[in-house]
């Protein structure tokens, strides 16, 4: 029996030997790959259909996101209201999402309802009609949302830093505009839908406590669809970054604070520096106890929060520092950022701080593997980026073994002021 008078030992996160649970993999009759984590204590399931239908593949700006959003807003036999009512009746959640490379349809539900719900999802993938009325409502809402958002400095800053880093015609640099919304029509959506969904490339990720006949259920509903499941051709967009490095934008004359974005190009996950940079970034501005937070928020009081992060695009990425600060202290905030970067370039991180960061990072990984939905999410991220479990174990090993000297070398390579774009939007 457990002796509750004796305190349990305190263990560091880095002492745990973390393992990434393997997924089950099989192909449907039409060669659609399925990745599955069958685990969990509750009778619930989550499933995602991932298509190569992000904005990288669109011929006209915003067509990919509009198609993805409206795919559940009307079929040949049912209206948007009837479709929503159907999923609501079974307590299920049907969602969509569109990114640069992929577009997703997701379903969360009780496992026992999968036999009833899966045919309806298959109908959405093959028989959506994109009614003119639904498209009109969508465009009106998007224009209103855009008009309001453009009054916010942080929204404008997020758009512009991507333009400076990649170019306005690059998929990672494109943004929503009234002109692009006005140019969309139903024919654009129907054509994209036919190419990228009905006859597209689909991968299925499913997790939860699944019925014993799940393979048959998926095959019966999706194994006969006309997906063209061949490896997607690589996307090689030419990055056209801005030549000027410093920008000050006056967006609102009554603004009381400025949105600061500092950014520079960075390699993707396949770079040898990726995992090491996650550690350096955590020290710099990646968590609440970071150098930037300790100095600029806690000591100087210039901002409520300041963060640095490595963007996670498939082909190219960027190192970004992001914050909103009082209008009168924006310049001082930027100067303090570079003071902290200079310290990392010139001084070794002490072992106590590095051990704290190691524990924080490994603890975060442990938290991100708490359950089948989180595990399949990590696998999906790896698979869509062409990685496997070696990336997981290498990243953990890097966190546990990286030295102060390696971090200093990395700081001298990437935390260099002259290679960053500087943007402040008031």
Short mmCIF file of C-alpha atoms in Angstrom, two decimals:
data_model
loop_
_atom_site.label_atom_id
_atom_site.label_comp_id
_atom_site.label_asym_id
_atom_site.label_seq_id
_atom_site.Cartn_x
_atom_site.Cartn_y
_atom_site.Cartn_z
CA UNK A 1 0.00 0.00 0.00
CA UNK A 2 1.18 3.49 -0.78
CA UNK A 3 2.71 5.19 2.26
CA UNK A 4 1.25 8.71 2.06
CA UNK A 5 3.39 9.94 4.95
CA UNK A 6 6.43 9.77 2.66
CA UNK A 7 6.72 12.41 -0.05
CA UNK A 8 7.22 10.98 -3.55
CA UNK A 9 10.58 11.63 -5.19
CA UNK A 10 10.83 14.75 -7.37
CA UNK A 11 11.95 13.89 -10.89
CA UNK A 12 13.15 16.16 -13.66
CA UNK A 13 11.28 15.92 -16.97
CA UNK A 14 14.53 15.19 -18.78
CA UNK A 15 14.92 11.96 -16.75
CA UNK A 16 11.84 10.41 -18.40
CA UNK A 17 12.42 8.05 -21.33
CA UNK A 18 9.68 9.31 -23.65
CA UNK A 19 8.36 7.04 -26.40
CA UNK A 20 6.16 8.04 -29.33
CA UNK A 21 3.39 5.49 -29.79
CA UNK A 22 3.44 3.98 -33.29
CA UNK A 23 0.48 4.39 -35.60
CA UNK A 24 -1.30 1.66 -37.55
CA UNK A 25 -1.24 2.15 -41.29
CA UNK A 26 -3.31 0.67 -44.09
CA UNK A 27 -4.57 1.54 -47.57
CA UNK A 28 -8.15 1.70 -48.78
CA UNK A 29 -9.09 0.03 -52.07
CA UNK A 30 -8.37 3.26 -53.96
CA UNK A 31 -4.90 3.45 -52.29
CA UNK A 32 -5.93 6.22 -49.88
CA UNK A 33 -3.54 5.97 -46.90
CA UNK A 34 -5.00 5.78 -43.39
CA UNK A 35 -2.96 6.51 -40.26
CA UNK A 36 -4.62 5.33 -37.06
CA UNK A 37 -4.10 5.49 -33.28
CA UNK A 38 -6.64 3.16 -31.67
CA UNK A 39 -6.42 4.05 -27.98
CA UNK A 40 -8.13 5.98 -25.21
CA UNK A 41 -10.55 5.24 -22.39
CA UNK A 42 -13.63 7.01 -23.75
CA UNK A 43 -15.84 5.99 -26.68
CA UNK A 44 -14.94 9.01 -28.80
CA UNK A 45 -13.20 9.43 -32.13
CA UNK A 46 -11.56 12.16 -34.17
CA UNK A 47 -10.89 11.87 -37.88
CA UNK A 48 -9.33 14.23 -40.41
CA UNK A 49 -9.34 14.08 -44.20
CA UNK A 50 -6.29 15.98 -45.44
CA UNK A 51 -6.19 17.15 -49.07
CA UNK A 52 -3.45 18.84 -51.07
CA UNK A 53 -5.75 21.84 -51.41
CA UNK A 54 -3.99 24.73 -49.69
CA UNK A 55 -3.42 28.12 -51.22
CA UNK A 56 -0.20 26.83 -52.87
CA UNK A 57 -2.43 25.11 -55.41
CA UNK A 58 -4.92 27.87 -56.21
CA UNK A 59 -4.81 29.84 -59.45
CA UNK A 60 -6.72 32.77 -57.94
CA UNK A 61 -6.13 34.21 -54.47
CA UNK A 62 -8.51 33.01 -51.69
CA UNK A 63 -10.17 30.27 -53.78
CA UNK A 64 -8.61 27.51 -51.62
CA UNK A 65 -9.86 28.91 -48.30
CA UNK A 66 -13.32 29.76 -49.71
CA UNK A 67 -13.73 26.27 -51.16
CA UNK A 68 -12.68 24.64 -47.90
CA UNK A 69 -15.02 26.80 -45.81
CA UNK A 70 -18.07 26.29 -48.06
CA UNK A 71 -17.64 22.57 -48.71
CA UNK A 72 -20.18 21.85 -45.96
CA UNK A 73 -22.67 24.54 -46.99
CA UNK A 74 -24.86 22.63 -49.41
CA UNK A 75 -24.99 19.45 -51.48
CA UNK A 76 -27.19 18.28 -54.35
CA UNK A 77 -29.80 17.08 -51.85
CA UNK A 78 -29.35 19.12 -48.65
CA UNK A 79 -29.00 22.73 -47.59
CA UNK A 80 -26.38 24.17 -45.26
CA UNK A 81 -28.93 24.24 -42.44
CA UNK A 82 -29.89 20.59 -42.95
CA UNK A 83 -26.26 19.49 -42.96
CA UNK A 84 -25.51 21.39 -39.75
CA UNK A 85 -28.66 20.03 -38.12
CA UNK A 86 -27.66 16.48 -39.04
CA UNK A 87 -24.26 16.65 -37.33
CA UNK A 88 -25.70 18.57 -34.36
CA UNK A 89 -28.33 15.86 -33.82
CA UNK A 90 -25.58 13.30 -33.21
CA UNK A 91 -23.54 15.65 -31.03
CA UNK A 92 -20.77 15.68 -33.60
CA UNK A 93 -18.51 18.54 -34.62
CA UNK A 94 -17.66 19.02 -38.28
CA UNK A 95 -14.85 21.46 -38.96
CA UNK A 96 -12.70 22.69 -41.82
CA UNK A 97 -9.31 24.35 -42.06
CA UNK A 98 -7.07 25.59 -44.83
CA UNK A 99 -3.33 26.30 -44.71
CA UNK A 100 -0.63 26.90 -47.29
CA UNK A 101 -0.18 23.33 -48.47
CA UNK A 102 -3.19 21.41 -47.18
CA UNK A 103 -6.90 21.73 -46.47
CA UNK A 104 -8.69 19.63 -43.87
CA UNK A 105 -12.16 18.35 -43.12
CA UNK A 106 -12.40 17.14 -39.52
CA UNK A 107 -15.01 15.22 -37.55
CA UNK A 108 -15.23 14.65 -33.79
CA UNK A 109 -17.96 12.37 -32.49
CA UNK A 110 -18.96 9.44 -30.33
CA UNK A 111 -17.40 6.31 -31.82
CA UNK A 112 -20.78 4.54 -32.09
CA UNK A 113 -22.02 7.22 -34.52
CA UNK A 114 -19.24 6.74 -37.08
CA UNK A 115 -21.33 4.36 -39.27
CA UNK A 116 -24.01 7.07 -39.60
CA UNK A 117 -21.73 10.11 -39.95
CA UNK A 118 -19.06 8.82 -42.35
CA UNK A 119 -21.43 8.52 -45.37
CA UNK A 120 -22.44 12.15 -44.88
CA UNK A 121 -18.79 13.27 -44.95
CA UNK A 122 -18.26 11.23 -48.12
CA UNK A 123 -21.24 13.07 -49.64
CA UNK A 124 -19.65 16.42 -48.80
CA UNK A 125 -16.41 15.35 -50.50
CA UNK A 126 -18.19 14.28 -53.69
CA UNK A 127 -21.44 16.23 -53.99
CA UNK A 128 -21.04 19.75 -52.62
CA UNK A 129 -22.56 22.37 -54.92
CA UNK A 130 -21.44 25.71 -53.41
CA UNK A 131 -24.79 27.58 -53.64
CA UNK A 132 -24.56 31.19 -54.83
CA UNK A 133 -26.44 32.35 -51.73
CA UNK A 134 -23.92 30.71 -49.38
CA UNK A 135 -20.99 32.16 -51.32
CA UNK A 136 -22.56 35.62 -51.19
CA UNK A 137 -23.01 35.42 -47.38
CA UNK A 138 -19.45 34.14 -46.97
CA UNK A 139 -17.96 36.97 -49.05
CA UNK A 140 -20.03 39.60 -47.24
CA UNK A 141 -18.87 38.28 -43.84
CA UNK A 142 -15.25 38.12 -44.99
CA UNK A 143 -15.34 41.72 -46.24
CA UNK A 144 -16.82 42.97 -42.96
CA UNK A 145 -14.26 41.00 -40.94
CA UNK A 146 -11.42 42.32 -43.11
CA UNK A 147 -12.60 45.93 -42.78
CA UNK A 148 -12.59 45.66 -38.98
CA UNK A 149 -9.29 43.74 -38.82
CA UNK A 150 -7.47 46.28 -40.98
CA UNK A 151 -7.97 48.84 -38.19
CA UNK A 152 -5.81 46.70 -35.87
CA UNK A 153 -2.06 47.20 -35.89
CA UNK A 154 -1.19 43.59 -35.05
CA UNK A 155 -3.30 42.29 -37.95
CA UNK A 156 -1.61 44.64 -40.41
CA UNK A 157 1.83 43.80 -39.00
CA UNK A 158 1.28 40.04 -39.38
CA UNK A 159 0.35 40.51 -43.04
CA UNK A 160 3.21 42.82 -43.92
CA UNK A 161 6.03 40.86 -42.26
CA UNK A 162 5.10 37.85 -44.40
CA UNK A 163 5.12 40.02 -47.52
CA UNK A 164 8.59 41.34 -46.68
CA UNK A 165 9.93 37.84 -45.98
CA UNK A 166 8.46 35.95 -48.94
CA UNK A 167 6.96 38.39 -51.42
CA UNK A 168 3.31 39.23 -52.02
CA UNK A 169 2.88 36.59 -54.74
CA UNK A 170 4.40 33.75 -52.69
CA UNK A 171 1.80 31.45 -50.99
CA UNK A 172 3.33 32.30 -47.61
CA UNK A 173 3.10 36.03 -48.32
CA UNK A 174 -0.36 36.34 -49.92
CA UNK A 175 -3.17 37.91 -47.90
CA UNK A 176 -6.86 38.69 -48.05
CA UNK A 177 -7.95 41.83 -49.88
CA UNK A 178 -11.28 43.30 -50.95
CA UNK A 179 -10.16 43.04 -54.59
CA UNK A 180 -9.45 39.31 -54.22
CA UNK A 181 -12.78 38.70 -52.48
CA UNK A 182 -14.65 40.58 -55.23
CA UNK A 183 -12.93 38.48 -57.89
CA UNK A 184 -14.08 35.08 -56.56
CA UNK A 185 -17.02 33.36 -58.24
CA UNK A 186 -18.80 30.04 -57.87
CA UNK A 187 -17.13 28.56 -60.96
CA UNK A 188 -13.70 29.05 -59.36
CA UNK A 189 -14.78 27.08 -56.31
CA UNK A 190 -16.42 24.26 -58.28
CA UNK A 191 -13.34 23.83 -60.45
CA UNK A 192 -10.94 23.81 -57.47
CA UNK A 193 -13.24 21.42 -55.60
CA UNK A 194 -13.29 18.98 -58.52
CA UNK A 195 -9.51 19.05 -58.96
CA UNK A 196 -8.40 19.10 -55.33
CA UNK A 197 -11.16 17.23 -53.42
CA UNK A 198 -13.29 14.97 -55.64
CA UNK A 199 -10.31 13.89 -57.73
CA UNK A 200 -7.67 15.05 -55.27
CA UNK A 201 -5.01 13.52 -53.09
CA UNK A 202 -6.42 12.47 -49.72
CA UNK A 203 -4.83 11.15 -46.52
CA UNK A 204 -6.89 10.08 -43.51
CA UNK A 205 -5.80 10.45 -39.88
CA UNK A 206 -8.02 8.85 -37.23
CA UNK A 207 -7.67 8.40 -33.49
CA UNK A 208 -9.71 7.45 -30.45
CA UNK A 209 -11.42 4.35 -29.18
CA UNK A 210 -12.46 2.94 -32.52
CA UNK A 211 -14.92 0.19 -33.50
CA UNK A 212 -13.43 -3.18 -34.47
CA UNK A 213 -14.66 -2.79 -38.07
CA UNK A 214 -13.17 0.68 -38.60
CA UNK A 215 -11.10 -0.42 -41.61
CA UNK A 216 -14.23 -1.77 -43.30
CA UNK A 217 -16.22 1.36 -42.42
CA UNK A 218 -13.59 3.64 -43.95
CA UNK A 219 -13.18 1.45 -47.00
CA UNK A 220 -16.93 1.23 -47.64
CA UNK A 221 -17.32 5.01 -47.50
CA UNK A 222 -14.06 6.32 -48.97
CA UNK A 223 -12.31 3.38 -50.66
CA UNK A 224 -14.39 3.77 -53.83
CA UNK A 225 -14.03 7.53 -54.27
CA UNK A 226 -12.07 8.79 -57.30
CA UNK A 227 -9.11 10.13 -55.33
CA UNK A 228 -5.88 10.33 -57.29
CA UNK A 229 -3.52 9.15 -54.60
CA UNK A 230 -0.10 9.75 -55.98
CA UNK A 231 2.69 11.68 -54.35
CA UNK A 232 2.08 15.40 -54.70
CA UNK A 233 4.52 17.23 -56.90
CA UNK A 234 6.85 19.51 -55.00
CA UNK A 235 6.00 23.19 -54.85
CA UNK A 236 8.81 25.52 -55.81
CA UNK A 237 7.69 29.09 -55.41
CA UNK A 238 10.32 31.73 -55.85
CA UNK A 239 10.80 33.75 -52.69
CA UNK A 240 10.96 37.44 -53.52
CA UNK A 241 11.79 39.20 -50.23
CA UNK A 242 11.77 42.96 -49.88
CA UNK A 243 15.08 44.72 -50.37
CA UNK A 244 14.42 47.39 -47.71
CA UNK A 245 14.81 46.05 -44.13
CA UNK A 246 13.20 48.78 -41.98
CA UNK A 247 9.53 49.83 -42.05
CA UNK A 248 7.31 52.11 -39.95
CA UNK A 249 3.62 52.08 -40.88
CA UNK A 250 1.09 54.61 -39.53
CA UNK A 251 -2.19 52.68 -39.70
CA UNK A 252 -4.19 54.46 -36.97
CA UNK A 253 -3.38 58.01 -35.91
CA UNK A 254 -5.08 57.40 -32.54
CA UNK A 255 -3.10 54.23 -31.77
CA UNK A 256 -1.65 54.08 -28.25
CA UNK A 257 0.67 51.18 -28.98
CA UNK A 258 2.70 49.80 -31.84
CA UNK A 259 2.80 46.26 -33.22
CA UNK A 260 6.44 45.18 -33.59
CA UNK A 261 7.52 42.33 -35.86
CA UNK A 262 11.16 41.41 -36.40
CA UNK A 263 11.72 38.56 -38.83
CA UNK A 264 14.37 36.79 -40.85
CA UNK A 265 14.37 33.72 -43.15
CA UNK A 266 15.08 30.35 -41.54
CA UNK A 267 15.38 26.81 -43.02
CA UNK A 268 12.59 24.24 -42.67
CA UNK A 269 12.39 21.24 -40.33
CA UNK A 270 14.88 19.24 -42.37
CA UNK A 271 17.69 21.60 -41.42
CA UNK A 272 20.30 20.36 -38.95
CA UNK A 273 19.76 23.61 -37.03
CA UNK A 274 15.98 23.19 -36.57
CA UNK A 275 15.95 21.24 -33.28
CA UNK A 276 18.89 23.16 -31.83
CA UNK A 277 17.18 26.43 -32.69
CA UNK A 278 14.09 25.36 -30.74
CA UNK A 279 16.25 25.32 -27.60
CA UNK A 280 17.92 28.65 -28.29
CA UNK A 281 14.57 30.21 -29.17
CA UNK A 282 13.05 28.99 -25.90
CA UNK A 283 15.86 30.68 -23.98
CA UNK A 284 15.51 33.84 -26.06
CA UNK A 285 11.75 34.38 -26.23
CA UNK A 286 9.97 31.03 -26.38
CA UNK A 287 8.37 30.78 -22.93
CA UNK A 288 7.21 32.89 -20.00
CA UNK A 289 10.60 32.79 -18.29
CA UNK A 290 12.55 33.72 -21.44
CA UNK A 291 15.20 36.44 -21.65
CA UNK A 292 12.87 38.75 -23.62
CA UNK A 293 9.96 38.31 -21.20
CA UNK A 294 12.16 38.74 -18.13
CA UNK A 295 13.70 41.93 -19.42
CA UNK A 296 11.09 43.69 -21.56
CA UNK A 297 7.92 42.65 -19.68
CA UNK A 298 9.00 41.99 -16.10
CA UNK A 299 11.86 44.48 -15.69
CA UNK A 300 11.10 47.32 -18.14
CA UNK A 301 7.31 46.99 -18.28
CA UNK A 302 7.18 47.91 -21.97
CA UNK A 303 4.71 45.18 -22.95
CA UNK A 304 2.27 42.55 -21.64
CA UNK A 305 4.12 39.86 -23.55
CA UNK A 306 6.85 39.33 -26.12
CA UNK A 307 7.54 36.11 -27.97
CA UNK A 308 9.96 34.69 -30.48
CA UNK A 309 9.20 31.60 -32.56
CA UNK A 310 10.26 29.68 -35.63
CA UNK A 311 7.49 29.60 -38.23
CA UNK A 312 6.58 26.08 -39.30
CA UNK A 313 6.03 26.17 -43.04
CA UNK A 314 6.74 23.05 -45.10
CA UNK A 315 9.22 24.50 -47.59
CA UNK A 316 10.60 27.64 -45.98
CA UNK A 317 10.29 29.18 -42.56
CA UNK A 318 11.21 32.30 -40.64
CA UNK A 319 12.40 33.34 -37.21
CA UNK A 320 9.97 35.93 -35.82
CA UNK A 321 9.95 38.19 -32.75
CA UNK A 322 6.48 39.56 -32.03
CA UNK A 323 5.03 42.00 -29.51
CA UNK A 324 2.82 45.03 -28.97
CA UNK A 325 4.34 47.85 -26.91
CA UNK A 326 3.43 51.36 -25.83
CA UNK A 327 3.80 53.85 -28.67
CA UNK A 328 6.47 55.82 -26.80
CA UNK A 329 8.59 52.73 -25.98
CA UNK A 330 8.54 50.83 -29.29
CA UNK A 331 12.05 51.89 -30.22
CA UNK A 332 13.33 51.13 -26.72
CA UNK A 333 11.69 47.68 -26.93
CA UNK A 334 13.50 46.91 -30.19
CA UNK A 335 16.79 48.06 -28.66
CA UNK A 336 16.29 45.74 -25.69
CA UNK A 337 15.60 42.82 -28.05
CA UNK A 338 18.98 43.31 -29.68
CA UNK A 339 20.69 43.78 -26.31
CA UNK A 340 19.45 40.33 -25.30
CA UNK A 341 20.51 38.86 -28.66
CA UNK A 342 23.98 40.37 -28.20
CA UNK A 343 24.30 38.79 -24.75
CA UNK A 344 23.44 35.37 -26.23
CA UNK A 345 26.03 35.89 -28.96
CA UNK A 346 28.79 36.92 -26.54
CA UNK A 347 28.12 35.04 -23.29
CA UNK A 348 27.58 31.34 -22.57
CA UNK A 349 24.24 30.31 -21.08
CA UNK A 350 24.75 29.02 -17.55
CA UNK A 351 23.88 25.40 -16.83
CA UNK A 352 21.13 26.23 -14.32
CA UNK A 353 19.12 28.25 -16.87
CA UNK A 354 19.75 25.65 -19.58
CA UNK A 355 18.54 22.85 -17.30
CA UNK A 356 15.35 24.82 -16.56
CA UNK A 357 14.71 25.20 -20.30
CA UNK A 358 15.39 21.51 -20.90
CA UNK A 359 12.84 20.54 -18.26
CA UNK A 360 10.31 22.99 -19.65
CA UNK A 361 10.71 21.71 -23.21
CA UNK A 362 10.60 18.00 -22.35
CA UNK A 363 7.62 18.67 -20.07
CA UNK A 364 5.86 20.38 -22.98
CA UNK A 365 6.49 17.35 -25.17
CA UNK A 366 5.06 15.08 -22.46
CA UNK A 367 1.94 17.24 -22.27
CA UNK A 368 1.55 17.16 -26.05
CA UNK A 369 1.39 13.34 -26.04
CA UNK A 370 -1.44 13.09 -23.49
CA UNK A 371 -3.99 11.03 -25.38
CA UNK A 372 -4.64 9.55 -28.83
CA UNK A 373 -5.79 12.83 -30.43
CA UNK A 374 -2.56 14.58 -29.48
CA UNK A 375 -0.45 11.62 -30.65
CA UNK A 376 -2.10 11.40 -34.08
CA UNK A 377 -1.73 15.18 -34.35
CA UNK A 378 2.03 14.88 -33.88
CA UNK A 379 2.21 12.05 -36.40
CA UNK A 380 0.17 14.07 -38.91
CA UNK A 381 2.63 16.92 -38.54
CA UNK A 382 5.55 14.60 -39.19
CA UNK A 383 3.98 12.76 -42.13
CA UNK A 384 2.87 15.94 -43.90
CA UNK A 385 6.40 17.32 -43.53
CA UNK A 386 8.11 14.14 -44.78
CA UNK A 387 9.49 13.17 -41.36
CA UNK A 388 9.35 10.06 -39.19
CA UNK A 389 9.89 9.12 -35.55
CA UNK A 390 13.64 9.65 -35.90
CA UNK A 391 12.87 13.38 -35.88
CA UNK A 392 11.05 12.97 -32.56
CA UNK A 393 13.90 11.14 -30.84
CA UNK A 394 16.58 13.36 -32.36
CA UNK A 395 14.75 16.46 -31.10
CA UNK A 396 14.53 15.03 -27.59
CA UNK A 397 18.20 14.11 -27.66
CA UNK A 398 19.08 17.62 -28.80
CA UNK A 399 17.14 19.17 -25.92
CA UNK A 400 18.89 16.94 -23.40
CA UNK A 401 22.45 17.19 -24.73
CA UNK A 402 22.95 20.55 -26.47
CA UNK A 403 25.78 22.54 -24.92
CA UNK A 404 26.13 26.27 -24.11
CA UNK A 405 28.86 26.51 -26.77
CA UNK A 406 26.53 25.13 -29.47
CA UNK A 407 23.84 27.62 -28.46
CA UNK A 408 26.32 30.50 -28.65
CA UNK A 409 27.39 29.42 -32.14
CA UNK A 410 23.73 29.30 -33.16
CA UNK A 411 23.08 32.77 -31.73
CA UNK A 412 25.97 34.16 -33.76
CA UNK A 413 24.53 32.49 -36.86
CA UNK A 414 20.89 33.54 -36.55
CA UNK A 415 20.37 36.29 -33.92
CA UNK A 416 22.07 38.93 -36.01
CA UNK A 417 20.25 42.25 -36.24
CA UNK A 418 21.33 43.11 -39.77
CA UNK A 419 19.59 40.03 -41.24
CA UNK A 420 16.17 40.85 -39.76
CA UNK A 421 13.31 42.85 -41.21
CA UNK A 422 12.17 45.51 -38.72
CA UNK A 423 8.50 46.48 -38.84
CA UNK A 424 6.47 48.70 -36.50
CA UNK A 425 2.79 49.43 -37.17
CA UNK A 426 1.12 52.23 -35.17
#
